[in-house]
Short mmCIF file of C-alpha atoms and ligand atoms in Angstrom, two decimals:
data_model
loop_
_atom_site.label_atom_id
_atom_site.label_comp_id
_atom_site.label_asym_id
_atom_site.label_seq_id
_atom_site.Cartn_x
_atom_site.Cartn_y
_atom_site.Cartn_z
CA MET A 1 18.49 -76.22 -39.11
CA ARG A 2 18.47 -79.48 -37.25
CA GLY A 3 14.83 -80.08 -38.08
CA THR A 4 13.78 -80.91 -34.54
CA ASN A 5 10.99 -78.50 -33.72
CA ALA A 6 7.91 -78.12 -31.55
CA ILE A 7 5.11 -76.78 -33.73
CA ILE A 8 2.55 -74.89 -31.67
CA ASP A 9 -0.96 -74.39 -33.00
CA LEU A 10 -2.30 -71.29 -31.27
CA ASP A 11 -5.72 -71.86 -32.83
CA ALA A 12 -5.88 -75.10 -30.84
CA ILE A 13 -5.37 -72.99 -27.69
CA GLY A 14 -8.30 -70.86 -28.86
CA HIS A 15 -10.42 -73.93 -29.52
CA ASN A 16 -9.68 -75.32 -26.07
CA LEU A 17 -10.50 -72.02 -24.37
CA LYS A 18 -13.84 -72.03 -26.19
CA VAL A 19 -14.53 -75.53 -24.92
CA PHE A 20 -13.95 -74.34 -21.33
CA ARG A 21 -15.98 -71.20 -21.93
CA GLY A 22 -18.84 -73.37 -23.14
CA VAL A 23 -18.65 -75.53 -20.02
CA VAL A 24 -18.38 -72.76 -17.41
CA GLY A 25 -20.67 -70.22 -19.12
CA PRO A 26 -20.21 -66.49 -19.59
CA ALA A 27 -20.24 -65.48 -15.92
CA VAL A 28 -17.18 -67.44 -14.78
CA ALA A 29 -13.75 -65.93 -15.49
CA LEU A 30 -11.14 -68.08 -17.25
CA MET A 31 -7.55 -68.03 -16.03
CA ALA A 32 -5.12 -69.39 -18.63
CA VAL A 33 -2.35 -71.02 -16.60
CA VAL A 34 0.87 -70.29 -18.51
CA LYS A 35 3.43 -71.26 -15.87
CA ALA A 36 6.61 -73.11 -16.88
CA GLY A 37 6.70 -71.50 -20.31
CA ALA A 38 3.02 -72.30 -20.89
CA TYR A 39 3.66 -75.98 -20.15
CA GLY A 40 6.50 -75.93 -22.68
CA HIS A 41 4.51 -74.16 -25.41
CA GLY A 42 6.01 -70.66 -24.97
CA ALA A 43 4.61 -68.29 -22.34
CA ILE A 44 4.39 -65.04 -24.26
CA GLU A 45 2.95 -66.48 -27.45
CA VAL A 46 0.39 -68.60 -25.61
CA ALA A 47 -0.53 -65.80 -23.22
CA ARG A 48 -1.13 -63.36 -26.09
CA ALA A 49 -3.21 -65.92 -27.96
CA ALA A 50 -5.18 -66.88 -24.86
CA VAL A 51 -6.00 -63.25 -24.07
CA GLY A 52 -7.00 -62.75 -27.71
CA TYR A 53 -9.33 -65.73 -27.39
CA GLY A 54 -10.96 -64.41 -24.25
CA ALA A 55 -8.88 -65.48 -21.23
CA ASP A 56 -9.61 -63.02 -18.40
CA TRP A 57 -6.62 -63.85 -16.21
CA LEU A 58 -3.18 -65.41 -16.55
CA GLY A 59 -1.68 -67.72 -13.94
CA VAL A 60 2.08 -68.11 -13.49
CA ALA A 61 4.28 -69.94 -10.99
CA THR A 62 6.64 -67.10 -10.10
CA ALA A 63 6.88 -63.31 -10.13
CA GLU A 64 9.63 -63.66 -12.74
CA GLU A 65 7.26 -65.46 -15.07
CA GLY A 66 4.65 -62.77 -14.53
CA THR A 67 7.18 -60.01 -15.18
CA GLU A 68 8.13 -61.60 -18.49
CA LEU A 69 4.50 -61.30 -19.57
CA ARG A 70 4.24 -57.68 -18.43
CA MET A 71 7.46 -56.86 -20.32
CA ALA A 72 5.80 -58.27 -23.43
CA GLY A 73 3.02 -55.73 -22.97
CA ILE A 74 0.35 -58.06 -21.58
CA GLU A 75 -2.03 -56.12 -19.35
CA VAL A 76 -4.67 -58.56 -18.08
CA PRO A 77 -4.64 -59.53 -14.38
CA ILE A 78 -1.85 -61.97 -13.55
CA LEU A 79 -1.69 -64.17 -10.45
CA VAL A 80 1.46 -65.81 -9.10
CA LEU A 81 0.21 -69.24 -8.01
CA GLY A 82 3.40 -70.23 -6.20
CA ALA A 83 5.53 -68.78 -3.44
CA SER A 84 7.05 -65.29 -3.48
CA ASN A 85 10.05 -64.23 -1.41
CA ALA A 86 10.94 -60.60 -0.70
CA ASP A 87 12.74 -60.10 -4.03
CA GLN A 88 9.86 -61.62 -5.93
CA VAL A 89 7.33 -59.53 -4.05
CA ARG A 90 9.26 -56.46 -5.20
CA LEU A 91 8.89 -57.58 -8.81
CA ALA A 92 5.22 -58.45 -8.44
CA LEU A 93 4.35 -55.13 -6.84
CA ALA A 94 6.24 -53.19 -9.48
CA GLN A 95 4.36 -54.99 -12.26
CA GLU A 96 0.89 -54.95 -10.67
CA ILE A 97 0.88 -58.72 -10.39
CA ASP A 98 -1.28 -60.45 -7.77
CA VAL A 99 0.45 -62.82 -5.37
CA THR A 100 -0.76 -65.83 -3.43
CA VAL A 101 -0.24 -65.91 0.30
CA PHE A 102 -0.38 -69.21 2.14
CA GLU A 103 1.78 -68.85 5.23
CA ARG A 104 2.90 -66.17 7.64
CA PHE A 105 6.59 -65.81 6.90
CA SER A 106 6.22 -64.67 3.28
CA TRP A 107 3.22 -62.59 4.33
CA GLU A 108 5.51 -60.51 6.53
CA ALA A 109 7.83 -60.02 3.54
CA ILE A 110 4.92 -58.97 1.36
CA LYS A 111 3.71 -56.46 3.93
CA SER A 112 7.09 -54.90 4.58
CA GLU A 113 8.01 -54.62 0.91
CA ALA A 114 4.63 -53.11 0.07
CA HIS A 115 5.03 -50.65 2.94
CA ARG A 116 8.50 -49.70 1.71
CA GLN A 117 7.19 -49.04 -1.80
CA GLY A 118 4.05 -47.32 -0.55
CA ILE A 119 1.97 -49.75 -2.64
CA LYS A 120 -1.01 -51.83 -1.57
CA PRO A 121 -0.27 -55.50 -2.34
CA ARG A 122 -2.97 -57.54 -4.09
CA VAL A 123 -3.11 -60.93 -2.42
CA HIS A 124 -5.11 -64.11 -2.90
CA LEU A 125 -5.41 -66.19 0.25
CA LYS A 126 -4.84 -69.89 -0.40
CA VAL A 127 -6.46 -72.34 1.99
CA ASP A 128 -5.32 -75.96 2.28
CA THR A 129 -8.54 -77.95 1.99
CA GLY A 130 -6.76 -81.28 1.57
CA MET A 131 -3.91 -80.97 -0.91
CA GLY A 132 -1.54 -81.17 2.03
CA ARG A 133 0.97 -78.91 0.34
CA VAL A 134 0.76 -75.12 0.63
CA GLY A 135 -2.17 -73.21 2.07
CA VAL A 136 -3.30 -71.86 5.41
CA HIS A 137 -5.26 -74.08 7.76
CA PRO A 138 -9.02 -73.50 7.44
CA SER A 139 -9.26 -72.79 11.17
CA GLU A 140 -6.91 -69.78 10.84
CA VAL A 141 -8.83 -67.98 8.12
CA VAL A 142 -11.20 -65.98 10.26
CA SER A 143 -9.10 -65.78 13.40
CA TYR A 144 -5.82 -64.67 11.82
CA TRP A 145 -6.08 -63.98 8.09
CA ILE A 146 -9.27 -61.96 7.79
CA PRO A 147 -7.98 -59.19 10.10
CA GLN A 148 -4.71 -59.19 8.12
CA LEU A 149 -6.40 -58.96 4.72
CA THR A 150 -8.99 -56.36 5.60
CA ARG A 151 -6.44 -53.82 6.82
CA GLY A 152 -6.59 -50.61 4.83
CA ASP A 153 -3.13 -51.11 3.34
CA VAL A 154 -3.89 -54.38 1.57
CA ILE A 155 -6.09 -55.32 -1.40
CA TRP A 156 -7.74 -58.72 -1.05
CA PRO A 157 -9.00 -59.78 -4.48
CA GLY A 158 -9.15 -63.53 -4.03
CA LEU A 159 -9.78 -66.63 -1.94
CA MET A 160 -8.62 -69.95 -3.36
CA SER A 161 -7.76 -73.57 -2.79
CA HIS A 162 -6.41 -76.38 -4.95
CA LEU A 163 -7.73 -79.88 -5.63
CA ALA A 164 -5.65 -83.03 -5.21
CA GLU A 165 -7.70 -85.58 -7.10
CA SER A 166 -10.08 -83.95 -9.56
CA ASP A 167 -8.70 -86.17 -12.34
CA ALA A 168 -9.57 -89.39 -10.48
CA ASP A 169 -12.72 -91.39 -11.16
CA ASP A 170 -13.79 -91.29 -7.53
CA PRO A 171 -15.30 -87.89 -6.70
CA ALA A 172 -15.26 -88.46 -2.92
CA PHE A 173 -12.11 -86.53 -2.08
CA THR A 174 -12.96 -83.63 -4.40
CA ARG A 175 -16.35 -83.41 -2.64
CA ARG A 176 -14.61 -83.37 0.72
CA GLN A 177 -12.32 -80.54 -0.39
CA LEU A 178 -15.27 -78.60 -1.81
CA THR A 179 -17.15 -79.00 1.47
CA ARG A 180 -14.18 -77.66 3.42
CA PHE A 181 -13.84 -74.72 1.04
CA LEU A 182 -17.56 -73.91 1.30
CA ASP A 183 -17.24 -74.11 5.06
CA VAL A 184 -14.43 -71.52 5.01
CA ILE A 185 -16.60 -69.25 2.86
CA GLU A 186 -19.47 -69.67 5.30
CA GLN A 187 -17.23 -68.82 8.25
CA ILE A 188 -16.14 -65.62 6.50
CA ARG A 189 -19.78 -64.71 5.86
CA LEU A 190 -20.69 -65.36 9.48
CA SER A 191 -17.85 -63.11 10.59
CA GLY A 192 -19.55 -60.28 8.72
CA THR A 193 -16.61 -59.77 6.36
CA PRO A 194 -17.43 -59.17 2.69
CA LEU A 195 -16.06 -61.93 0.47
CA PRO A 196 -13.32 -61.02 -1.98
CA PRO A 197 -14.46 -60.55 -5.60
CA THR A 198 -12.73 -63.67 -6.91
CA ILE A 199 -13.20 -67.15 -5.45
CA HIS A 200 -11.48 -70.04 -7.19
CA LEU A 201 -10.88 -73.74 -6.73
CA ALA A 202 -11.09 -75.59 -10.06
CA ASN A 203 -8.25 -76.74 -12.30
CA SER A 204 -8.92 -78.13 -15.80
CA ALA A 205 -10.35 -81.46 -14.69
CA ALA A 206 -12.65 -79.93 -12.09
CA ALA A 207 -13.82 -77.25 -14.52
CA LEU A 208 -14.97 -80.01 -16.89
CA ARG A 209 -16.44 -82.40 -14.32
CA TYR A 210 -17.54 -80.53 -11.23
CA PRO A 211 -19.66 -77.42 -11.85
CA GLY A 212 -19.89 -76.90 -8.09
CA THR A 213 -16.19 -76.02 -8.04
CA HIS A 214 -16.43 -73.17 -10.57
CA PHE A 215 -17.29 -70.26 -8.20
CA ASN A 216 -16.39 -67.24 -10.33
CA LEU A 217 -13.04 -68.23 -11.81
CA VAL A 218 -11.47 -71.46 -13.07
CA ARG A 219 -7.74 -72.03 -13.55
CA ILE A 220 -7.11 -73.85 -16.83
CA GLY A 221 -3.69 -75.41 -17.41
CA ILE A 222 -3.34 -78.81 -19.04
CA GLY A 223 -6.67 -78.60 -20.87
CA LEU A 224 -5.60 -75.35 -22.55
CA TYR A 225 -2.86 -77.33 -24.27
CA GLY A 226 -5.25 -80.05 -25.39
CA ALA A 227 -4.00 -82.89 -23.20
CA GLU A 228 -6.68 -84.89 -21.41
CA PRO A 229 -7.38 -83.33 -17.98
CA TYR A 230 -8.70 -86.73 -16.87
CA PRO A 231 -8.48 -90.10 -18.62
CA GLY A 232 -10.92 -90.23 -21.49
CA ALA A 233 -11.74 -86.50 -21.66
CA THR A 234 -12.75 -85.58 -25.22
CA GLY A 235 -13.18 -82.49 -27.35
CA LEU A 236 -9.84 -80.77 -26.74
CA LYS A 237 -7.21 -80.23 -29.46
CA PRO A 238 -3.53 -80.90 -28.74
CA ALA A 239 -1.58 -77.70 -29.37
CA MET A 240 1.93 -79.16 -29.71
CA ARG A 241 3.38 -81.32 -32.42
CA LEU A 242 6.97 -82.43 -32.04
CA GLU A 243 8.87 -83.39 -35.14
CA SER A 244 12.39 -84.32 -36.13
CA ARG A 245 14.28 -85.73 -39.11
CA VAL A 246 15.88 -89.00 -40.11
CA THR A 247 19.64 -88.43 -40.22
CA MET A 248 20.72 -91.86 -41.49
CA VAL A 249 19.26 -95.21 -42.51
CA LYS A 250 21.36 -98.35 -42.32
CA ARG A 251 20.89 -102.04 -42.82
CA LEU A 252 21.88 -104.30 -39.92
CA GLU A 253 22.15 -108.08 -39.77
CA PRO A 254 20.98 -110.66 -37.22
CA GLY A 255 23.17 -110.44 -34.11
CA ASP A 256 23.99 -106.77 -34.69
CA SER A 257 23.02 -104.45 -31.85
CA VAL A 258 21.80 -100.88 -31.68
CA GLY A 259 23.12 -98.15 -29.39
CA TYR A 260 24.67 -97.88 -25.94
CA GLY A 261 24.53 -100.95 -23.76
CA ARG A 262 23.43 -103.11 -26.72
CA THR A 263 19.88 -103.29 -25.32
CA TYR A 264 18.41 -104.20 -28.73
CA VAL A 265 19.86 -107.06 -30.74
CA LEU A 266 18.43 -107.90 -34.16
CA ASP A 267 17.06 -111.40 -34.76
CA LYS A 268 16.56 -110.72 -38.46
CA PRO A 269 17.93 -108.20 -40.94
CA ALA A 270 16.35 -104.78 -40.55
CA SER A 271 16.72 -101.12 -41.47
CA ILE A 272 17.47 -98.81 -38.58
CA ALA A 273 16.80 -95.08 -38.91
CA THR A 274 18.62 -92.58 -36.73
CA VAL A 275 16.59 -89.56 -35.62
CA ALA A 276 17.90 -86.14 -34.55
CA VAL A 277 16.36 -86.13 -31.07
CA GLY A 278 17.60 -87.29 -27.70
CA TYR A 279 17.12 -86.94 -23.99
CA ALA A 280 18.70 -83.48 -24.03
CA ASP A 281 15.64 -82.42 -26.04
CA GLY A 282 13.26 -83.97 -23.54
CA TYR A 283 12.95 -87.23 -25.48
CA ARG A 284 13.60 -89.08 -22.30
CA ARG A 285 15.78 -92.13 -21.96
CA ALA A 286 12.89 -93.95 -20.29
CA LEU A 287 11.33 -94.10 -23.77
CA SER A 288 14.12 -96.44 -24.96
CA ASN A 289 12.71 -99.65 -26.47
CA ARG A 290 9.19 -98.44 -25.57
CA ALA A 291 8.10 -95.48 -27.67
CA PHE A 292 6.83 -95.29 -31.23
CA VAL A 293 7.36 -92.52 -33.77
CA LEU A 294 5.58 -91.80 -37.05
CA ILE A 295 7.45 -91.84 -40.35
CA ARG A 296 5.48 -91.42 -43.57
CA GLY A 297 2.33 -91.98 -41.56
CA ARG A 298 3.48 -95.31 -40.08
CA ARG A 299 4.23 -96.22 -36.49
CA CYS A 300 7.85 -97.31 -36.05
CA PRO A 301 9.26 -98.60 -32.74
CA VAL A 302 12.12 -96.85 -30.95
CA VAL A 303 14.78 -99.53 -30.53
CA GLY A 304 17.94 -99.37 -28.44
CA ARG A 305 18.80 -96.69 -25.92
CA ILE A 306 17.93 -93.10 -26.56
CA SER A 307 21.12 -91.08 -26.28
CA MET A 308 21.66 -87.39 -25.59
CA ASP A 309 21.08 -86.15 -29.13
CA GLN A 310 19.91 -89.18 -31.08
CA ALA A 311 17.38 -91.95 -31.10
CA THR A 312 17.09 -95.06 -33.28
CA VAL A 313 13.97 -96.61 -34.73
CA GLN A 314 13.33 -99.79 -36.65
CA VAL A 315 11.84 -99.23 -40.08
CA PRO A 316 9.04 -101.65 -41.08
CA ASP A 317 10.22 -103.96 -43.89
CA ASP A 318 7.71 -102.60 -46.38
CA LEU A 319 8.44 -98.91 -45.72
CA ALA A 320 10.97 -96.93 -47.74
CA VAL A 321 12.67 -94.37 -45.50
CA GLN A 322 15.58 -92.09 -46.29
CA ALA A 323 17.70 -89.47 -44.58
CA GLY A 324 15.80 -86.20 -44.36
CA ASP A 325 12.39 -87.81 -43.89
CA ARG A 326 10.17 -86.16 -41.34
CA VAL A 327 9.63 -88.00 -38.05
CA ILE A 328 6.64 -87.17 -35.86
CA LEU A 329 7.41 -87.78 -32.18
CA LEU A 330 4.19 -86.24 -30.87
CA GLY A 331 1.07 -85.51 -32.85
CA CYS A 332 -0.61 -86.76 -36.02
CA ASP A 333 0.63 -87.87 -39.41
CA GLY A 334 -2.29 -88.79 -41.63
CA ASP A 335 -4.42 -91.22 -39.64
CA ALA A 336 -1.56 -92.22 -37.35
CA LYS A 337 -1.08 -90.48 -34.02
CA VAL A 338 1.18 -90.33 -31.00
CA ALA A 339 -0.79 -88.82 -28.12
CA VAL A 340 0.94 -87.18 -25.18
CA GLU A 341 -0.88 -89.57 -22.83
CA GLU A 342 0.64 -92.53 -24.67
CA TRP A 343 4.11 -91.00 -24.50
CA ALA A 344 3.63 -90.33 -20.80
CA GLU A 345 2.71 -93.94 -20.20
CA TRP A 346 5.77 -95.21 -22.10
CA ALA A 347 7.97 -92.94 -19.97
CA GLY A 348 6.21 -93.75 -16.69
CA THR A 349 5.03 -90.20 -16.12
CA ILE A 350 2.18 -87.77 -16.86
CA SER A 351 1.45 -85.46 -19.78
CA TYR A 352 2.41 -82.41 -17.69
CA GLU A 353 5.95 -83.66 -17.27
CA VAL A 354 6.29 -84.63 -20.93
CA LEU A 355 5.20 -81.19 -22.16
CA THR A 356 7.19 -79.14 -19.65
CA GLY A 357 10.17 -81.43 -20.28
CA ILE A 358 10.63 -80.49 -23.94
CA SER A 359 13.91 -78.65 -23.50
CA PRO A 360 14.83 -75.10 -24.55
CA ARG A 361 17.06 -76.59 -27.28
CA VAL A 362 13.94 -77.43 -29.26
CA PRO A 363 12.80 -74.34 -31.19
CA ARG A 364 9.10 -73.52 -30.81
CA ARG A 365 7.50 -72.56 -34.10
CA TYR A 366 4.05 -71.06 -34.22
CA LEU A 367 1.50 -71.80 -36.89
CA ALA A 368 -0.09 -68.68 -38.26
CA SER A 369 -3.62 -68.27 -37.04
CA ARG A 370 -6.22 -69.66 -39.42
CA GLY A 371 -8.85 -67.79 -37.43
CA ASP A 372 -10.96 -70.93 -37.17
CA ALA A 373 -10.42 -71.90 -33.56
C1 PLP B 1 -0.88 -75.45 -12.32
C2 PLP B 1 -2.07 -75.05 -11.54
C3 PLP B 1 -3.35 -75.15 -12.10
C4 PLP B 1 -3.62 -75.77 -13.46
O1 PLP B 1 -3.91 -77.13 -13.30
P1 PLP B 1 -4.25 -78.05 -14.56
O2 PLP B 1 -4.49 -79.39 -13.97
O3 PLP B 1 -3.06 -78.02 -15.44
O4 PLP B 1 -5.45 -77.44 -15.19
C5 PLP B 1 -4.41 -74.69 -11.36
N1 PLP B 1 -4.22 -74.17 -10.12
C6 PLP B 1 -3.01 -74.07 -9.55
C7 PLP B 1 -2.88 -73.51 -8.18
C8 PLP B 1 -1.90 -74.51 -10.23
O5 PLP B 1 -0.68 -74.42 -9.66
#
């Protein structure tokens, strides 16, 4: 075993779900968003744990992701948050997975496939209230979409939108999106059409900060995994620890350099430890000469370029390190910690990309439940 593993604490997922349950109360459904392999944590394992801890819905990006969960025997409602083409609609219908509709072309595919199978599709209508990405224009909801969705051969379980800036300090744009969403709801009411049973707008950040966005379901992604949904959010437990091993320790002299391109040159003698992780594992090259790792509870700087399968760190003079020592790339070691937000900043990205970027080469190992989430 190479010793480079992502250790997933499913009780942390349970803890985080409880935090969201506490914030939204008992009447609002919780959707655990497990797209992209549960943000790199493992879709099936996280989905099972989340359902066990009280998630009412699961959110995925594609019909394929939803099918994987159904094949694992998961029976709670699943919603495909992204686009579905005709092939994907076929899968979704076969697995009783809800799909999102946000434009007319795929809607035609959904209708014709459903008709062919003699099945009523379950569709959530997504309205663009300001994300400027996918979603139908608010002005088309009553004129075009309501007649489509209230036909007898369709089931319309949900109306939704998505927020662009709920993690920002300034609430102005979130308020504007909420106002537009409420206006759509009001237009539907005025048209005399009953609202669908599920109305949803909030992601993790909005669920924590803006109670007015809860409606009757919130979609929890990043917060489920314990990363901060907005800067400074507290109370969530990170679910992933990433660890590796020291493969070699060597002594270098002043003037010696480390790694490709010789980007780090020693000005005094130092011990350099090589670690069994590289950019092919998701330990991105942008972390070169920027990141820190934890060895024996101490922060050690990554020096030189990160290569495909290896990284190099400088060992503090007063720390004894040897081949085989554990290296924490993400997570805690005693009182020392590398947070995903810190890593994201070193790499010039966001926690979402760090977590989903941990590559399939890194085995995911699951801590047995302690039952104390
Ligand atoms: C991914 C996703 C979410 C989850 O967002 P987080 O910020 O990770 O909580 C919610 N809604 C939709 C439509 C998504 O695609």
